[in-house]
Amino acid sequence: MFLEKLTLTNYRNYQTLDLFFDHKVNVVIGENAQGKTNLMESIYVLALTRSHRTPRDRELIKWDEEYAKIKGSTWKRNRSFPLEIIISKKGKKAKLNHLEQKRLSDYIGSLNVVMFAPEDLNLVKGSPQERRRFIDMEIGQIQPSYVYHSVHYHRLLKQRNALLKELQKSPGSDRTMLKVLTDQMIQHGSEIVIRRYEFLQLLRKWARPIHEGISRGLEDLNITYDSSTNVSEDSELSKIVNVYQDHFKDIETKEVERGTTLIGPHRDDLNFFVNGKDVQTYGSQGQQRTTALSLKLAEIELIFNEVGEYPILLLDDVLSELDDYRQSHLLSTIQDKVQTFVSTTSVDGIDHEILNRADLFHVQKGC
Ligand code: ATP
Ligand code: MG
C-alpha cells in the first residue's frame, strides 16, 4: 500500500500543506523544530487515528485554531481511496471513502504503518506502558476486533476503578455493581489477552531470524508475555476467563483496600531475552537497539503476511542513530517494496543508496 497524497489543514505548525509522494522513498529534510516529526506524525494519525507522541488529540490542532484536518489519498489492492481525520475540540471524526465511520475499529487498518522513532529505541528499556502501547497499536491495525475490545475494556476499567475508590471509603456498601463490571471486564480482557498471545507467536516468528541476521548469527531473541495473572500462553479463551474469575475473587479485599484494579491486560508486560538473558536488565545499549530494530522490521513482514500488502514505513530521525550495518539491514528489508518516509536534519548520516532513489522534501517553519 502507498500514501500518494497528503493534505494538512491546521495540523500542529502546518496551516496548509499539500504533498504528493513517491511510491518508494521520501526524505523529509529540515532543521530542528521546523515540522519534520509533525509531518510524520500526521501520517501516523491518518492511519491509526492517534498520535504516537501524545494521547491528547487537542495538541494536534494548530494553536488558536478550532480544528485540524488530515486528508490522504492511498493506494491499496490496486485502487485508490481517500481517508480523512478531523480533530476538533469536541472530538474526532474518521472518514473512509468520504463516509464517516461510527466506530474507529471500522476505520483503523485501512492504512497500515510502522513507525520507528528515537523513542522506540527505548522500547526495551522503557516502562511497561510503552510496551503495552506498542503491542496495542500493532495488533489494533491488523485486527479491528482488538480495538473494539480494547475500547470497551478501558471504559469498564475506568468505571471499575472509580467504584473501587468509593468502596475503599465505605467497604460495607453493596458490591453487586462491582461484580457486574468485573464480569464484563473479564470478557473483554480475555479477548485482548488471547489476541496478544496470537500476535506474540507471530512477532517471535518474524523477529527471531531478523535479530539473528542483524547480530551476525550471534544472538537468539526470545519474547515472553509477563501476565499479571496465571494464564499460560497456550490457554483457550474459556480457561483465561476462569483464571481471571478465580483471581478476581481472591484479590477482591486487596483491590478494595487499594481502590484500584490490580490484574488484567492493562497490567501485563513483554519481556525480551537475548541468548536467554533479560535484555532489559542485562542488555548493552547496542543489544537493546538491535532488539527494537528487529521488532520494527518484524512488524513489516508480519503485516504483509496478515494483510497481504506491505505497510508504509515512517523513520523519524532514526536512521542516523543506526550504524552502517544496521542501516543496510533496514535497506535490504525495505528494498523497493515498502514505501518509506525518512526524516532527518542532515543527509550526511544517510546511506547513499537510500538518497539516490528518494524524493526530497524540505520543510521550514511548517511550509
Ligand atoms: P527536531 O529536528 O528537533 O525533531 P522537528 O522538525 O521534528 O524538529 P516538530 O516536532 O515537527 O519539529 O515541531 C515543529 C514545531 O511545531 C515546534 O516548534 C513546535 O513548537 C511546533 N508545534 C507543536 N505543536 C504545535 C501546535 N499544536 N500548533 C502550532 N505549533 C506547534
Ligand atoms: Mg523531530
Coordinates of C-alpha atoms and ligand atoms in Angstrom, one line a residue:
M1 CA 0.0 0.0 0.0
F2 CA 1.1 3.6 -0.6
L3 CA 0.2 7.0 0.5
E4 CA 0.0 9.1 -2.7
K5 CA -1.1 12.4 -1.4
L6 CA -1.4 14.2 1.9
T7 CA -3.2 17.4 2.7
L8 CA -2.9 19.1 6.1
T9 CA -5.0 21.9 7.5
N10 CA -4.2 23.5 10.9
Y11 CA -2.2 20.4 11.9
R12 CA 0.4 21.4 14.5
N13 CA 2.7 24.0 12.9
Y14 CA 1.2 23.5 9.4
Q15 CA -1.6 25.8 8.3
T16 CA -2.0 24.2 4.9
L17 CA 0.2 21.6 3.2
D18 CA -0.2 19.6 0.1
L19 CA 2.2 16.9 -0.9
F20 CA 2.5 14.1 -3.5
F21 CA 4.7 11.2 -2.6
D22 CA 7.0 8.8 -4.3
H23 CA 6.0 5.1 -4.0
K24 CA 9.5 4.2 -2.8
V25 CA 11.5 6.6 -0.6
N26 CA 10.6 10.1 0.6
V27 CA 13.1 12.0 2.6
V28 CA 11.9 15.0 4.7
I29 CA 14.8 17.4 5.4
G30 CA 14.7 20.3 7.8
E31 CA 16.4 22.0 10.7
N32 CA 15.3 21.4 14.2
A33 CA 11.7 22.4 15.1
Q34 CA 10.6 23.0 11.5
G35 CA 7.9 20.3 11.3
K36 CA 9.5 17.0 10.4
T37 CA 8.1 15.0 13.2
N38 CA 4.8 16.8 12.8
L39 CA 4.6 15.6 9.2
M40 CA 5.5 12.0 10.1
E41 CA 3.1 12.1 13.0
S42 CA 0.2 13.3 10.8
I43 CA 0.7 10.2 8.5
Y44 CA 0.6 8.0 11.7
V45 CA -2.6 9.7 12.9
L46 CA -4.1 9.3 9.4
A47 CA -3.5 5.6 9.7
L48 CA -4.2 4.9 13.4
T49 CA -6.3 7.9 14.5
R50 CA -4.0 8.5 17.4
S51 CA -0.6 10.1 17.7
H52 CA 2.5 8.2 18.7
R53 CA 3.6 11.2 20.8
T54 CA 0.5 12.1 22.8
P55 CA -2.8 10.7 24.0
R56 CA -4.3 14.2 23.9
D57 CA -5.7 14.9 20.4
R58 CA -6.1 18.6 21.2
E59 CA -2.4 19.1 21.0
L60 CA -2.5 18.2 17.3
I61 CA -4.7 21.3 16.5
K62 CA -2.6 24.3 15.4
W63 CA -2.5 26.9 18.2
D64 CA -5.5 29.3 18.2
E65 CA -7.4 27.2 15.6
E66 CA -10.6 25.3 16.1
Y67 CA -9.9 22.1 14.3
A68 CA -7.2 20.1 12.4
K69 CA -7.7 18.1 9.3
I70 CA -5.5 15.4 7.7
K71 CA -6.5 14.1 4.3
G72 CA -4.8 11.3 2.4
S73 CA -5.2 9.5 -0.8
T74 CA -4.0 5.9 -0.5
W75 CA -3.4 3.1 -2.9
K76 CA -4.3 -0.4 -1.8
R77 CA -5.3 -3.5 -3.6
N78 CA -5.0 -1.8 -6.9
R79 CA -7.3 1.0 -6.2
S80 CA -7.1 4.5 -4.7
F81 CA -9.3 5.5 -1.8
P82 CA -9.5 8.6 0.4
L83 CA -9.0 8.8 4.1
E84 CA -9.7 11.7 6.4
I85 CA -9.3 12.6 10.1
I86 CA -10.9 15.7 11.5
I87 CA -10.0 16.6 15.1
S88 CA -11.9 19.3 16.9
K89 CA -12.1 20.3 20.5
K90 CA -15.4 18.3 20.7
G91 CA -13.9 15.1 19.3
K92 CA -12.6 13.2 16.3
K93 CA -14.1 12.0 13.1
A94 CA -12.7 9.4 10.8
K95 CA -13.9 9.2 7.2
L96 CA -13.2 6.4 4.8
N97 CA -14.2 6.9 1.2
H98 CA -15.9 10.2 2.3
L99 CA -18.1 8.3 4.8
E100 CA -17.8 8.9 8.4
Q101 CA -17.1 5.7 10.3
K102 CA -19.1 5.4 13.6
R103 CA -16.5 3.1 15.2
L104 CA -12.8 3.7 14.9
S105 CA -12.4 -0.1 14.7
D106 CA -14.1 0.2 11.3
Y107 CA -11.5 2.7 10.1
I108 CA -8.2 1.5 11.6
G109 CA -6.5 -0.9 9.3
S110 CA -7.3 0.9 6.1
L111 CA -3.8 2.2 6.0
N112 CA -1.1 0.2 7.8
V113 CA 2.0 2.0 9.1
V114 CA 5.2 1.0 11.0
M115 CA 6.8 4.0 12.8
F116 CA 10.4 3.9 14.0
A117 CA 11.2 7.0 16.1
P118 CA 14.1 7.7 18.5
E119 CA 11.8 6.9 21.5
D120 CA 11.3 3.4 20.1
L121 CA 15.0 2.7 20.8
N122 CA 13.7 2.9 24.3
L123 CA 11.1 0.2 23.8
V124 CA 13.0 -2.5 25.6
K125 CA 14.4 -0.3 28.4
G126 CA 11.3 1.9 28.9
S127 CA 8.2 1.5 31.0
P128 CA 5.7 -1.4 30.7
Q129 CA 3.2 1.2 29.4
E130 CA 5.4 1.8 26.3
R131 CA 5.5 -1.9 25.5
R132 CA 1.7 -2.2 26.0
R133 CA 1.2 0.7 23.7
F134 CA 3.4 -0.9 21.1
I135 CA 1.5 -4.2 21.2
D136 CA -1.9 -2.5 21.3
M137 CA -1.2 -0.3 18.3
E138 CA 0.3 -3.1 16.3
I139 CA -2.5 -5.7 16.9
G140 CA -5.1 -3.0 16.5
Q141 CA -4.1 -2.2 13.0
I142 CA -4.3 -5.8 11.8
Q143 CA -7.3 -6.9 13.9
P144 CA -10.2 -4.4 14.2
S145 CA -11.9 -6.6 16.9
Y146 CA -8.9 -5.9 19.1
V147 CA -9.7 -2.1 19.0
Y148 CA -13.3 -2.9 19.8
H149 CA -12.4 -5.0 22.9
S150 CA -9.8 -2.5 24.0
V151 CA -12.1 0.5 23.9
H152 CA -14.7 -1.4 26.0
Y153 CA -12.1 -2.8 28.4
H154 CA -10.7 0.6 29.1
R155 CA -14.1 2.2 29.6
L156 CA -15.0 -0.5 32.1
L157 CA -11.7 -0.3 33.8
K158 CA -12.2 3.4 34.4
Q159 CA -15.7 2.7 35.9
R160 CA -14.4 -0.2 38.0
N161 CA -11.6 1.9 39.4
A162 CA -14.0 4.7 40.3
L163 CA -16.2 2.2 42.0
L164 CA -13.3 0.6 43.9
K165 CA -12.3 4.1 45.1
E166 CA -15.9 4.6 46.5
L167 CA -15.8 1.1 48.1
Q168 CA -12.4 2.0 49.6
K169 CA -14.1 4.8 51.5
S170 CA -17.1 2.6 52.5
P171 CA -16.2 -1.1 52.2
G172 CA -19.5 -2.2 53.6
S173 CA -21.5 -0.9 50.6
D174 CA -23.3 -3.2 48.2
R175 CA -21.0 -4.9 45.7
T176 CA -23.4 -6.1 43.0
M177 CA -22.2 -3.4 40.6
L178 CA -18.6 -4.4 41.2
K179 CA -19.5 -8.0 40.2
V180 CA -21.2 -6.8 37.0
L181 CA -18.3 -4.7 36.0
T182 CA -15.8 -7.4 36.8
D183 CA -17.6 -10.0 34.7
Q184 CA -17.8 -7.6 31.7
M185 CA -14.2 -6.6 32.1
I186 CA -13.1 -10.3 32.2
Q187 CA -14.9 -10.9 28.9
H188 CA -13.2 -8.1 27.0
G189 CA -9.9 -8.6 28.9
S190 CA -9.7 -12.3 27.9
E191 CA -10.3 -11.4 24.3
I192 CA -7.5 -9.0 24.5
V193 CA -5.1 -11.4 26.1
I194 CA -5.8 -14.2 23.7
R195 CA -5.1 -11.9 20.7
R196 CA -1.9 -10.7 22.3
Y197 CA -0.8 -14.3 22.6
E198 CA -1.5 -15.0 19.0
F199 CA 0.3 -11.8 18.0
L200 CA 3.3 -12.7 20.1
Q201 CA 3.7 -16.0 18.3
L202 CA 3.8 -14.2 15.0
L203 CA 6.1 -11.5 16.3
R204 CA 8.5 -14.1 17.6
K205 CA 8.5 -16.0 14.4
W206 CA 9.4 -12.9 12.3
A207 CA 11.7 -11.1 14.8
R208 CA 13.9 -14.1 15.6
P209 CA 15.6 -14.6 12.2
I210 CA 15.8 -10.8 11.7
H211 CA 17.6 -10.4 15.0
E212 CA 19.9 -13.3 14.2
G213 CA 20.8 -11.6 10.9
I214 CA 21.5 -8.2 12.4
S215 CA 23.6 -9.7 15.2
R216 CA 25.6 -11.8 12.6
G217 CA 24.2 -15.0 13.9
L218 CA 25.4 -14.4 17.4
E219 CA 22.1 -13.6 19.2
D220 CA 18.9 -15.5 19.7
L221 CA 16.0 -13.3 20.6
N222 CA 13.0 -14.5 22.6
I223 CA 9.9 -12.6 23.7
T224 CA 7.7 -13.6 26.5
Y225 CA 4.4 -12.4 27.9
D226 CA 4.5 -11.3 31.5
S227 CA 1.0 -11.8 32.7
S228 CA -0.5 -10.2 35.9
T229 CA -2.3 -13.4 36.4
N230 CA -1.5 -17.1 35.9
V231 CA -2.6 -17.8 32.4
S232 CA -0.2 -19.7 30.2
E233 CA 0.2 -18.8 26.5
D234 CA -1.5 -21.9 25.1
S235 CA -4.7 -21.4 27.1
E236 CA -8.0 -21.3 25.4
L237 CA -10.4 -18.4 25.9
S238 CA -12.6 -20.2 28.4
K239 CA -9.6 -21.1 30.5
I240 CA -8.4 -17.5 30.6
V241 CA -11.9 -16.4 31.7
N242 CA -11.8 -18.9 34.5
V243 CA -8.4 -17.9 35.7
Y244 CA -9.5 -14.3 35.8
Q245 CA -12.7 -15.1 37.6
D246 CA -10.9 -17.0 40.4
H247 CA -8.1 -14.5 40.7
F248 CA -10.5 -11.5 41.0
K249 CA -12.4 -13.3 43.8
D250 CA -9.1 -13.9 45.6
I251 CA -8.0 -10.3 45.5
E252 CA -11.3 -8.5 46.0
T253 CA -10.4 -7.4 49.5
K254 CA -7.0 -6.2 48.4
E255 CA -8.5 -4.3 45.4
V256 CA -11.0 -2.5 47.7
E257 CA -8.2 -1.6 50.1
R258 CA -6.1 -0.2 47.3
G259 CA -9.0 1.3 45.4
T260 CA -7.8 0.1 42.0
T261 CA -7.9 -2.9 39.6
L262 CA -4.8 -5.0 40.2
I263 CA -4.9 -7.5 37.4
G264 CA -5.7 -7.6 33.7
P265 CA -4.1 -6.8 30.4
H266 CA -3.5 -3.2 31.5
R267 CA -1.0 -4.6 34.0
D268 CA 0.7 -7.1 31.7
D269 CA 4.1 -6.6 30.1
L270 CA 6.5 -8.1 27.5
N271 CA 10.0 -9.4 28.3
F272 CA 12.8 -9.7 25.8
F273 CA 15.6 -12.2 26.1
V274 CA 18.9 -12.4 24.2
N275 CA 20.7 -15.7 24.5
G276 CA 18.5 -16.4 27.5
K277 CA 19.3 -13.2 29.4
D278 CA 16.8 -10.5 30.0
V279 CA 17.8 -7.6 27.7
Q280 CA 16.1 -5.0 29.8
T281 CA 18.3 -5.8 32.8
Y282 CA 21.5 -7.1 31.2
G283 CA 21.5 -6.0 27.5
S284 CA 24.0 -3.5 26.2
Q285 CA 22.7 -0.4 24.5
G286 CA 23.6 -1.9 21.2
Q287 CA 21.6 -5.1 22.0
Q288 CA 18.6 -3.0 23.1
R289 CA 18.8 -1.1 19.8
T290 CA 19.1 -4.3 17.8
T291 CA 16.1 -5.7 19.6
A292 CA 14.0 -2.6 18.9
L293 CA 15.0 -2.6 15.2
S294 CA 14.3 -6.4 14.9
L295 CA 10.8 -5.8 16.3
K296 CA 10.1 -3.0 13.8
L297 CA 11.4 -5.0 10.9
A298 CA 9.4 -8.0 12.0
E299 CA 6.2 -5.9 12.1
I300 CA 6.7 -5.1 8.4
E301 CA 6.8 -8.8 7.5
L302 CA 4.1 -9.6 9.9
I303 CA 1.7 -7.0 8.5
F304 CA 2.5 -8.2 5.0
N305 CA 1.6 -11.7 5.9
E306 CA -1.6 -10.8 7.7
V307 CA -2.9 -8.1 5.4
G308 CA -1.4 -9.2 2.1
E309 CA 0.2 -5.7 1.5
Y310 CA 3.3 -4.1 2.9
P311 CA 2.7 -1.2 5.4
I312 CA 4.3 2.2 4.9
L313 CA 7.4 2.8 7.0
L314 CA 8.0 6.0 8.9
L315 CA 11.6 6.6 10.1
D316 CA 11.6 9.7 12.1
D317 CA 15.1 11.0 12.7
V318 CA 16.2 7.5 13.5
L319 CA 18.5 6.5 10.6
S320 CA 21.4 8.5 11.8
E321 CA 21.1 6.6 15.1
L322 CA 21.8 3.3 13.4
D323 CA 25.3 2.3 12.3
D324 CA 26.0 1.4 8.7
Y325 CA 25.4 -2.3 9.2
R326 CA 22.0 -1.8 10.8
Q327 CA 21.1 0.7 8.1
S328 CA 22.0 -1.7 5.4
H329 CA 19.9 -4.4 7.1
L330 CA 17.0 -2.0 7.1
L331 CA 17.6 -1.2 3.5
S332 CA 17.6 -4.8 2.4
T333 CA 14.3 -5.3 4.2
I334 CA 12.5 -2.4 2.5
Q335 CA 14.1 -2.8 -0.9
D336 CA 11.6 -1.3 -3.3
K337 CA 8.6 -2.9 -1.8
V338 CA 7.9 -0.7 1.2
Q339 CA 7.0 3.0 0.8
T340 CA 9.3 4.7 3.2
F341 CA 9.4 8.2 4.8
V342 CA 12.6 9.3 6.3
S343 CA 13.1 12.5 8.3
T344 CA 16.4 14.0 9.0
T345 CA 18.2 17.2 9.8
S346 CA 21.1 16.3 7.5
V347 CA 21.5 13.9 4.7
D348 CA 25.1 13.2 5.9
G349 CA 24.3 10.1 8.0
I350 CA 22.0 8.5 5.4
D351 CA 23.1 5.7 3.1
H352 CA 23.7 6.9 -0.5
E353 CA 21.7 4.1 -1.8
I354 CA 18.6 5.4 0.0
L355 CA 19.2 9.0 -1.1
N356 CA 19.8 8.2 -4.7
R357 CA 16.3 6.8 -5.2
A358 CA 14.5 9.2 -2.9
D359 CA 12.2 12.2 -3.5
L360 CA 13.3 15.0 -1.2
F361 CA 11.0 17.4 0.7
H362 CA 12.4 20.4 2.5
V363 CA 10.4 21.7 5.5
Q364 CA 10.8 25.1 7.0
K365 CA 8.5 26.6 9.7
G366 CA 5.6 24.4 8.6
C367 CA 5.8 25.1 4.9
Ligands
ATP1 P1 13.5 18.2 15.5 O1 14.6 18.1 14.4 O2 14.0 19.0 16.7 O3 13.0 16.8 15.9 P2 11.1 18.7 14.0 O4 11.3 19.4 12.7 O5 10.8 17.3 14.1 O6 12.4 19.1 14.9 P3 8.5 19.2 15.2 O7 8.5 18.3 16.3 O8 7.8 18.7 13.9 O9 10.0 19.6 14.8 O10 7.9 20.6 15.6 C1 7.9 21.7 14.9 C2 7.3 22.9 15.6 O11 5.9 22.7 15.8 C3 7.9 23.1 17.0 O12 8.5 24.4 17.1 C4 6.6 23.1 17.9 O13 6.7 24.0 18.9 C5 5.5 23.3 16.9 N1 4.2 22.9 17.4 C6 3.9 21.7 18.1 N2 2.6 21.6 18.3 C7 2.0 22.7 17.7 C8 0.7 23.2 17.6 N3 -0.3 22.5 18.2 N4 0.5 24.3 17.0 C9 1.5 25.0 16.4 N5 2.8 24.6 16.5 C10 3.1 23.5 17.1
MG2 MG 11.6 15.7 15.2

